[in-house]
Amino acid sequence: MSISSLERYQRLGTKLILFITGFSSSSWAVVVPYARVNTGVNEATLGTLLLCLGGGALLAMPLTGYLTAKYSCKKVIRASVWSIIFSLPLLSLIASPLLLAAALLIFGTGIGITAGAINIQSVIVEKKAGKPLMSGFHSMYSCGGIAGAGLMTVLLSAGISISVATAFISVVVIALLTISQKGLLTESCHTEGPTFAKPKGIVQWMGIICFSVFLAEGTVLDWSAVFLTEIRDVAESNGGLGFATFALAMTFARLIGDRVITGLGAIPVVIGGALIAAAGFVLVLFIPDWKISLAGYALVGLGCANIVPVMFSAAGRQAVMPASVAIPAVTTMGYLGVLAGPAIVGYVAHFSTLPTAFICISVLMILVSLMTLKTRSVMAGRTCSTESGT
């Protein structure tokens, strides 16, 4: 079935904004060491400052339902992306810890609102298409993450200053935002019911699943290098191979995810994905060869890749809460896992061992496969209005 030019623009616009979100976030990750030098803070203070970014994102995400209902996805996304454009170069220049905290709060708020609003648009565009599109959309976030970190690394390796590099990143974002404009939804994304509410029923289960999967992703992001260098005796210069392998596998799985979901169905993809991720952590832990550990991280990436996109799609179909409320709620719970996960793993590793913490994450992924049964009615394509979600 052919699609209209408007639908093509909407799909392109959705992909570009998700690309911008990943692109901007990963660009900031490269800036962190420079920000620490500029402000002269120690590791503990830097950790506190970084909470401002995560805190801004988490506080902003629940508001996106209200904002998009009142102003439209286009206006909200445009404003939030411009806050990213202006704040990113400042993060590389600021010498005051207090000013850096304020800039990180603005940057995090921009990221949070952009992520929440574009997920609302993603669900609307997917509904119009009548077929799975969410994994393909979210593959662009992964591609943006790789592109942002890669471009920043190339620019800095070429001797370009950090301030000029971040300014160039902002120029790229302006160009992408401009191209995306025709594809952003101009109508208010309004649905019956409140514009803000705590998740309940089946939406709560979706949020818990997203929290668990994002927790596993955050664990790989922050602890894979530590595991490889300290447990597998890999050189520090190669410590990043774990996350790189994970990220590439996740990107690949998302690029083909829509076709896989169409062919197999959402329920097998989520249950199978969770079990594959659990097996990946087992492989990392119990075979003392760093190359096998990399294969394990690849399995974690493949397994986790399409779980969250499926949950976002399901949040848009359920009937317990308005989609404009459910999607930001599920998104917020998920991103809380990214923030809390590395800290939880750190505490478990401190009081026990890092391998023990990884075992806990593997068990959690098995539990995700069981929790999926609570959302099976919506993932099977039926709306659900019961409180239990069963």
Tab-separated table of C-alpha atoms in Angstrom:
chain	number	residue	atom	x	y	z
A	1	MET	CA	0.000	0.000	0.000
A	2	SER	CA	1.403	3.367	-1.001
A	3	ILE	CA	1.757	6.118	1.569
A	4	SER	CA	1.113	9.818	1.135
A	5	SER	CA	3.886	12.407	1.004
A	6	LEU	CA	2.645	13.752	4.360
A	7	GLU	CA	3.072	10.330	5.972
A	8	ARG	CA	6.574	10.091	4.504
A	9	TYR	CA	7.451	13.475	5.976
A	10	GLN	CA	6.012	12.454	9.358
A	11	ARG	CA	8.077	9.266	9.428
A	12	LEU	CA	11.197	11.175	8.378
A	13	GLY	CA	10.553	13.900	10.954
A	14	THR	CA	10.115	11.310	13.706
A	15	LYS	CA	13.363	9.585	12.768
A	16	LEU	CA	15.306	12.863	12.587
A	17	ILE	CA	14.180	14.022	16.040
A	18	LEU	CA	15.095	10.671	17.584
A	19	PHE	CA	18.450	10.917	15.787
A	20	ILE	CA	18.924	14.423	17.255
A	21	THR	CA	18.186	13.132	20.764
A	22	GLY	CA	20.831	10.396	20.561
A	23	PHE	CA	23.251	12.655	18.674
A	24	SER	CA	23.092	15.418	21.305
A	25	SER	CA	23.278	13.066	24.295
A	26	SER	CA	26.354	11.227	23.034
A	27	SER	CA	28.044	14.505	22.075
A	28	TRP	CA	27.700	15.647	25.676
A	29	ALA	CA	29.301	12.394	26.870
A	30	VAL	CA	32.488	13.418	25.035
A	31	VAL	CA	32.349	16.880	26.647
A	32	VAL	CA	32.254	15.555	30.245
A	33	PRO	CA	36.053	15.362	30.821
A	34	TYR	CA	36.465	18.913	29.490
A	35	ALA	CA	33.669	20.198	31.722
A	36	ARG	CA	35.379	18.645	34.715
A	37	VAL	CA	38.687	20.358	33.872
A	38	ASN	CA	36.976	23.709	33.246
A	39	THR	CA	35.184	23.668	36.592
A	40	GLY	CA	37.986	21.990	38.567
A	41	VAL	CA	35.579	19.694	40.434
A	42	ASN	CA	36.391	16.256	41.856
A	43	GLU	CA	34.671	12.999	40.899
A	44	ALA	CA	32.052	13.232	43.655
A	45	THR	CA	31.053	16.776	42.716
A	46	LEU	CA	30.990	15.854	39.037
A	47	GLY	CA	28.653	12.981	39.853
A	48	THR	CA	26.352	15.395	41.661
A	49	LEU	CA	26.424	17.794	38.716
A	50	LEU	CA	25.533	14.980	36.319
A	51	LEU	CA	22.433	14.312	38.400
A	52	CYS	CA	21.201	17.739	37.279
A	53	LEU	CA	21.056	16.462	33.705
A	54	GLY	CA	19.183	13.303	34.646
A	55	GLY	CA	16.997	15.169	37.116
A	56	GLY	CA	16.034	17.743	34.502
A	57	ALA	CA	15.091	15.002	32.049
A	58	LEU	CA	13.054	13.040	34.592
A	59	LEU	CA	11.191	16.108	35.852
A	60	ALA	CA	10.394	17.232	32.308
A	61	MET	CA	9.217	13.938	30.791
A	62	PRO	CA	5.906	13.685	32.707
A	63	LEU	CA	5.000	17.202	31.509
A	64	THR	CA	5.160	16.335	27.822
A	65	GLY	CA	1.620	14.959	27.731
A	66	TYR	CA	0.247	18.281	28.973
A	67	LEU	CA	2.499	20.335	26.695
A	68	THR	CA	1.743	18.390	23.509
A	69	ALA	CA	-1.980	18.415	24.298
A	70	LYS	CA	-1.892	22.192	24.653
A	71	TYR	CA	0.650	23.271	22.033
A	72	SER	CA	1.184	20.315	19.598
A	73	CYS	CA	4.178	18.031	19.155
A	74	LYS	CA	5.754	20.396	16.625
A	75	LYS	CA	5.834	23.454	18.885
A	76	VAL	CA	6.997	21.494	21.923
A	77	ILE	CA	9.747	19.642	20.049
A	78	ARG	CA	10.949	22.794	18.320
A	79	ALA	CA	11.258	24.663	21.640
A	80	SER	CA	12.948	21.771	23.456
A	81	VAL	CA	15.461	21.116	20.659
A	82	TRP	CA	16.405	24.808	20.601
A	83	SER	CA	17.157	24.585	24.335
A	84	ILE	CA	19.544	21.732	23.486
A	85	ILE	CA	21.105	23.758	20.658
A	86	PHE	CA	21.838	26.733	22.910
A	87	SER	CA	22.940	24.841	26.025
A	88	LEU	CA	25.334	22.270	24.499
A	89	PRO	CA	28.089	24.768	23.512
A	90	LEU	CA	27.771	26.437	26.927
A	91	LEU	CA	28.533	23.127	28.639
A	92	SER	CA	32.017	23.188	27.108
A	93	LEU	CA	32.735	26.781	28.182
A	94	ILE	CA	31.352	27.230	31.699
A	95	ALA	CA	33.914	27.439	34.508
A	96	SER	CA	31.504	27.792	37.444
A	97	PRO	CA	30.070	24.586	38.968
A	98	LEU	CA	26.803	26.366	39.794
A	99	LEU	CA	26.397	27.671	36.254
A	100	LEU	CA	27.259	24.229	34.894
A	101	ALA	CA	24.536	22.746	37.102
A	102	ALA	CA	22.033	25.248	35.685
A	103	ALA	CA	23.119	24.559	32.093
A	104	LEU	CA	22.883	20.800	32.662
A	105	LEU	CA	19.398	21.233	34.081
A	106	ILE	CA	18.355	23.114	30.920
A	107	PHE	CA	20.079	20.574	28.660
A	108	GLY	CA	18.487	17.658	30.531
A	109	THR	CA	15.064	19.288	30.405
A	110	GLY	CA	15.452	19.748	26.648
A	111	ILE	CA	16.450	16.104	26.191
A	112	GLY	CA	13.597	14.902	28.412
A	113	ILE	CA	10.852	16.917	26.724
A	114	THR	CA	12.165	16.064	23.258
A	115	ALA	CA	12.239	12.341	24.089
A	116	GLY	CA	8.770	12.391	25.632
A	117	ALA	CA	7.161	14.411	22.832
A	118	ILE	CA	8.712	12.440	19.990
A	119	ASN	CA	7.603	9.171	21.587
A	120	ILE	CA	4.044	10.526	21.603
A	121	GLN	CA	4.417	11.433	17.914
A	122	SER	CA	5.956	8.007	17.196
A	123	VAL	CA	2.881	6.234	18.530
A	124	ILE	CA	0.516	8.481	16.533
A	125	VAL	CA	2.466	7.999	13.294
A	126	GLU	CA	2.653	4.236	13.852
A	127	LYS	CA	-1.100	4.076	14.462
A	128	LYS	CA	-1.742	5.909	11.184
A	129	ALA	CA	0.496	3.435	9.348
A	130	GLY	CA	-1.253	0.414	10.840
A	131	LYS	CA	1.979	-1.564	11.068
A	132	PRO	CA	5.058	-1.737	13.360
A	133	LEU	CA	7.383	1.249	12.938
A	134	MET	CA	8.636	1.887	16.464
A	135	SER	CA	11.825	-0.194	16.299
A	136	GLY	CA	12.865	1.540	13.090
A	137	PHE	CA	12.209	4.907	14.697
A	138	HIS	CA	14.285	4.030	17.748
A	139	SER	CA	17.108	2.666	15.621
A	140	MET	CA	17.709	6.301	14.685
A	141	TYR	CA	18.318	7.166	18.334
A	142	SER	CA	21.020	4.500	18.388
A	143	CYS	CA	22.455	5.737	15.081
A	144	GLY	CA	22.460	9.281	16.449
A	145	GLY	CA	24.359	8.142	19.513
A	146	ILE	CA	27.057	6.506	17.413
A	147	ALA	CA	27.231	9.493	15.033
A	148	GLY	CA	27.459	12.085	17.810
A	149	ALA	CA	30.271	10.386	19.687
A	150	GLY	CA	32.050	9.572	16.428
A	151	LEU	CA	31.836	13.090	14.996
A	152	MET	CA	32.998	14.686	18.248
A	153	THR	CA	35.939	12.283	18.399
A	154	VAL	CA	36.914	13.073	14.793
A	155	LEU	CA	36.682	16.836	15.361
A	156	LEU	CA	38.743	16.749	18.553
A	157	SER	CA	41.313	14.387	17.017
A	158	ALA	CA	41.730	16.916	14.196
A	159	GLY	CA	42.801	19.516	16.744
A	160	ILE	CA	39.551	21.486	16.791
A	161	SER	CA	38.790	23.041	20.184
A	162	ILE	CA	35.981	21.620	22.306
A	163	SER	CA	33.996	24.874	22.083
A	164	VAL	CA	34.143	24.945	18.281
A	165	ALA	CA	33.312	21.227	18.115
A	166	THR	CA	30.179	21.621	20.253
A	167	ALA	CA	29.153	24.693	18.241
A	168	PHE	CA	29.470	22.595	15.073
A	169	ILE	CA	27.296	19.892	16.657
A	170	SER	CA	24.652	22.547	17.353
A	171	VAL	CA	24.790	23.696	13.722
A	172	VAL	CA	24.206	20.104	12.584
A	173	VAL	CA	21.232	19.854	14.962
A	174	ILE	CA	19.788	23.114	13.562
A	175	ALA	CA	20.029	21.676	10.045
A	176	LEU	CA	18.345	18.411	11.061
A	177	LEU	CA	15.605	20.258	12.966
A	178	THR	CA	14.926	22.427	9.915
A	179	ILE	CA	14.601	19.378	7.654
A	180	SER	CA	12.249	17.692	10.145
A	181	GLN	CA	9.731	20.563	10.350
A	182	LYS	CA	7.325	19.305	7.668
A	183	GLY	CA	7.095	15.978	9.450
A	184	LEU	CA	6.234	17.194	12.949
A	185	LEU	CA	2.581	16.969	13.988
A	186	THR	CA	0.906	20.372	14.115
A	187	GLU	CA	-2.353	19.301	15.755
A	188	SER	CA	-2.659	19.223	19.545
A	189	CYS	CA	-2.068	15.650	20.696
A	190	HIS	CA	-5.129	15.772	22.959
A	191	THR	CA	-7.000	12.796	24.330
A	192	GLU	CA	-9.822	12.429	26.821
A	193	GLY	CA	-8.808	12.401	30.468
A	194	PRO	CA	-6.122	14.098	32.561
A	195	THR	CA	-2.879	15.319	31.043
A	196	PHE	CA	-0.814	14.045	33.972
A	197	ALA	CA	-1.323	11.012	36.216
A	198	LYS	CA	0.643	8.269	37.907
A	199	PRO	CA	0.870	5.062	35.872
A	200	LYS	CA	-1.613	2.371	36.839
A	201	GLY	CA	-2.689	-1.098	35.808
A	202	ILE	CA	-1.125	-2.384	32.624
A	203	VAL	CA	0.746	0.909	32.118
A	204	GLN	CA	2.532	0.308	35.409
A	205	TRP	CA	3.701	-3.087	34.165
A	206	MET	CA	4.954	-1.521	30.942
A	207	GLY	CA	6.869	1.047	32.980
A	208	ILE	CA	8.425	-1.642	35.179
A	209	ILE	CA	9.519	-3.597	32.102
A	210	CYS	CA	11.068	-0.460	30.558
A	211	PHE	CA	12.747	0.361	33.884
A	212	SER	CA	14.276	-3.130	33.988
A	213	VAL	CA	15.502	-3.057	30.386
A	214	PHE	CA	16.941	0.452	30.694
A	215	LEU	CA	18.601	-0.662	33.943
A	216	ALA	CA	20.314	-3.471	32.034
A	217	GLU	CA	21.363	-1.014	29.304
A	218	GLY	CA	22.721	1.418	31.901
A	219	THR	CA	24.669	-1.428	33.483
A	220	VAL	CA	26.413	-2.193	30.192
A	221	LEU	CA	27.030	1.515	29.557
A	222	ASP	CA	28.716	2.214	32.891
A	223	TRP	CA	30.093	-1.161	34.019
A	224	SER	CA	31.061	-3.174	30.939
A	225	ALA	CA	34.491	-1.518	30.705
A	226	VAL	CA	35.118	-2.059	34.421
A	227	PHE	CA	34.198	-5.732	34.090
A	228	LEU	CA	36.444	-6.263	31.075
A	229	THR	CA	39.465	-4.518	32.595
A	230	GLU	CA	39.178	-5.815	36.165
A	231	ILE	CA	37.680	-9.277	35.686
A	232	ARG	CA	38.873	-10.228	32.189
A	233	ASP	CA	42.226	-8.339	32.363
A	234	VAL	CA	41.591	-6.423	29.139
A	235	ALA	CA	43.791	-3.361	28.563
A	236	GLU	CA	42.136	-0.117	29.615
A	237	SER	CA	42.429	1.201	26.061
A	238	ASN	CA	40.135	-1.645	24.944
A	239	GLY	CA	37.657	-1.366	27.805
A	240	GLY	CA	35.120	0.419	25.614
A	241	LEU	CA	34.799	-2.564	23.275
A	242	GLY	CA	32.060	-4.024	25.454
A	243	PHE	CA	29.699	-1.092	25.081
A	244	ALA	CA	30.638	-0.585	21.420
A	245	THR	CA	29.708	-4.205	20.652
A	246	PHE	CA	26.474	-3.849	22.619
A	247	ALA	CA	25.528	-0.593	20.841
A	248	LEU	CA	26.231	-1.926	17.347
A	249	ALA	CA	24.213	-5.089	18.014
A	250	MET	CA	21.309	-3.034	19.373
A	251	THR	CA	21.357	-0.696	16.375
A	252	PHE	CA	21.331	-3.640	13.951
A	253	ALA	CA	18.459	-5.335	15.817
A	254	ARG	CA	16.388	-2.150	15.770
A	255	LEU	CA	16.983	-1.577	12.074
A	256	ILE	CA	15.401	-4.963	11.320
A	257	GLY	CA	13.073	-4.915	14.332
A	258	ASP	CA	9.880	-3.825	12.577
A	259	ARG	CA	10.153	-6.706	10.096
A	260	VAL	CA	10.895	-9.182	12.888
A	261	ILE	CA	7.907	-7.978	14.931
A	262	THR	CA	5.657	-8.189	11.864
A	263	GLY	CA	6.849	-11.735	11.175
A	264	LEU	CA	6.984	-13.183	14.687
A	265	GLY	CA	4.670	-10.956	16.693
A	266	ALA	CA	5.431	-8.594	19.570
A	267	ILE	CA	5.058	-11.127	22.393
A	268	PRO	CA	7.718	-13.602	21.132
A	269	VAL	CA	10.065	-10.688	20.380
A	270	VAL	CA	9.821	-9.325	23.932
A	271	ILE	CA	9.938	-12.668	25.748
A	272	GLY	CA	12.664	-14.027	23.475
A	273	GLY	CA	14.592	-10.767	23.667
A	274	ALA	CA	14.574	-10.767	27.463
A	275	LEU	CA	15.801	-14.374	27.567
A	276	ILE	CA	18.504	-13.653	24.961
A	277	ALA	CA	19.691	-10.699	27.064
A	278	ALA	CA	19.749	-12.898	30.174
A	279	ALA	CA	21.800	-15.486	28.262
A	280	GLY	CA	24.154	-12.711	27.177
A	281	PHE	CA	24.900	-11.752	30.772
A	282	VAL	CA	25.466	-15.448	31.606
A	283	LEU	CA	27.931	-15.694	28.712
A	284	VAL	CA	29.758	-12.586	29.932
A	285	LEU	CA	30.001	-14.007	33.439
A	286	PHE	CA	30.784	-17.681	33.173
A	287	ILE	CA	33.160	-18.097	30.218
A	288	PRO	CA	36.551	-16.564	31.147
A	289	ASP	CA	37.476	-15.285	27.693
A	290	TRP	CA	37.111	-11.593	26.894
A	291	LYS	CA	36.156	-12.345	23.286
A	292	ILE	CA	33.265	-14.483	24.527
A	293	SER	CA	32.366	-11.618	26.870
A	294	LEU	CA	32.061	-9.349	23.834
A	295	ALA	CA	29.744	-11.914	22.237
A	296	GLY	CA	27.720	-11.835	25.452
A	297	TYR	CA	27.393	-8.055	25.305
A	298	ALA	CA	26.264	-8.394	21.685
A	299	LEU	CA	23.519	-10.791	22.811
A	300	VAL	CA	22.422	-8.306	25.481
A	301	GLY	CA	22.163	-5.616	22.796
A	302	LEU	CA	20.234	-7.889	20.429
A	303	GLY	CA	17.882	-8.992	23.198
A	304	CYS	CA	17.135	-5.585	24.702
A	305	ALA	CA	16.860	-3.729	21.391
A	306	ASN	CA	13.169	-4.097	20.594
A	307	ILE	CA	11.606	-4.513	24.041
A	308	VAL	CA	11.252	-0.797	24.802
A	309	PRO	CA	9.918	0.136	21.327
A	310	VAL	CA	7.267	-2.587	21.684
A	311	MET	CA	6.311	-1.241	25.121
A	312	PHE	CA	5.979	2.312	23.782
A	313	SER	CA	3.709	1.037	21.001
A	314	ALA	CA	1.629	-0.904	23.516
A	315	ALA	CA	1.354	2.168	25.763
A	316	GLY	CA	-0.270	3.969	22.851
A	317	ARG	CA	-2.833	1.171	22.350
A	318	GLN	CA	-3.949	0.425	25.914
A	319	ALA	CA	-7.178	1.953	27.237
A	320	VAL	CA	-6.396	2.303	30.948
A	321	MET	CA	-4.917	5.792	30.524
A	322	PRO	CA	-4.823	8.368	27.698
A	323	ALA	CA	-1.869	7.721	25.390
A	324	SER	CA	-0.576	11.272	25.944
A	325	VAL	CA	-0.267	10.421	29.657
A	326	ALA	CA	0.768	6.771	29.431
A	327	ILE	CA	3.671	7.277	27.016
A	328	PRO	CA	5.478	9.959	29.115
A	329	ALA	CA	4.833	7.847	32.242
A	330	VAL	CA	6.394	4.738	30.691
A	331	THR	CA	9.260	6.814	29.256
A	332	THR	CA	9.961	8.382	32.659
A	333	MET	CA	10.030	5.028	34.443
A	334	GLY	CA	12.370	3.699	31.777
A	335	TYR	CA	14.859	6.542	32.016
A	336	LEU	CA	14.799	6.224	35.799
A	337	GLY	CA	16.307	2.775	35.216
A	338	VAL	CA	19.195	4.310	33.250
A	339	LEU	CA	19.949	6.643	36.160
A	340	ALA	CA	19.377	4.209	39.007
A	341	GLY	CA	20.809	1.087	37.385
A	342	PRO	CA	24.525	1.894	37.492
A	343	ALA	CA	24.219	3.044	41.109
A	344	ILE	CA	22.355	-0.130	42.122
A	345	VAL	CA	24.987	-2.276	40.421
A	346	GLY	CA	27.694	-0.261	42.169
A	347	TYR	CA	26.179	-0.875	45.594
A	348	VAL	CA	25.752	-4.603	44.938
A	349	ALA	CA	29.340	-4.802	43.656
A	350	HIS	CA	30.586	-2.927	46.730
A	351	PHE	CA	28.870	-5.210	49.231
A	352	SER	CA	29.435	-8.366	47.163
A	353	THR	CA	31.160	-8.561	43.751
A	354	LEU	CA	30.594	-7.155	40.273
A	355	PRO	CA	29.850	-10.642	38.847
A	356	THR	CA	27.157	-11.033	41.527
A	357	ALA	CA	25.601	-7.766	40.373
A	358	PHE	CA	25.612	-9.029	36.784
A	359	ILE	CA	23.890	-12.241	37.907
A	360	CYS	CA	21.152	-10.102	39.467
A	361	ILE	CA	20.657	-8.279	36.154
A	362	SER	CA	20.447	-11.606	34.324
A	363	VAL	CA	17.744	-12.787	36.741
A	364	LEU	CA	15.934	-9.467	36.265
A	365	MET	CA	15.810	-10.045	32.501
A	366	ILE	CA	14.261	-13.474	33.096
A	367	LEU	CA	11.642	-11.743	35.251
A	368	VAL	CA	10.988	-9.324	32.371
A	369	SER	CA	10.019	-12.291	30.196
A	370	LEU	CA	7.483	-13.289	32.872
A	371	MET	CA	6.202	-9.739	33.421
A	372	THR	CA	5.519	-9.529	29.698
A	373	LEU	CA	2.548	-11.858	30.243
A	374	LYS	CA	0.865	-8.979	32.098
A	375	THR	CA	0.861	-6.916	28.905
A	376	ARG	CA	0.176	-9.671	26.373
A	377	SER	CA	-3.381	-8.535	25.559
A	378	VAL	CA	-2.209	-5.125	24.308
A	379	MET	CA	0.855	-6.487	22.515
A	380	ALA	CA	-1.396	-8.959	20.725
A	381	GLY	CA	-3.197	-5.963	19.232
A	382	ARG	CA	-6.167	-5.748	21.617
A	383	THR	CA	-6.842	-2.688	23.760
A	384	CYS	CA	-7.026	-3.352	27.453
A	385	SER	CA	-9.015	-1.346	29.967
A	386	THR	CA	-8.668	-3.562	33.007
A	387	GLU	CA	-6.656	-2.590	35.991
A	388	SER	CA	-4.740	-5.815	36.121
A	389	GLY	CA	-3.671	-5.785	32.516
A	390	THR	CA	-4.387	-9.485	32.164
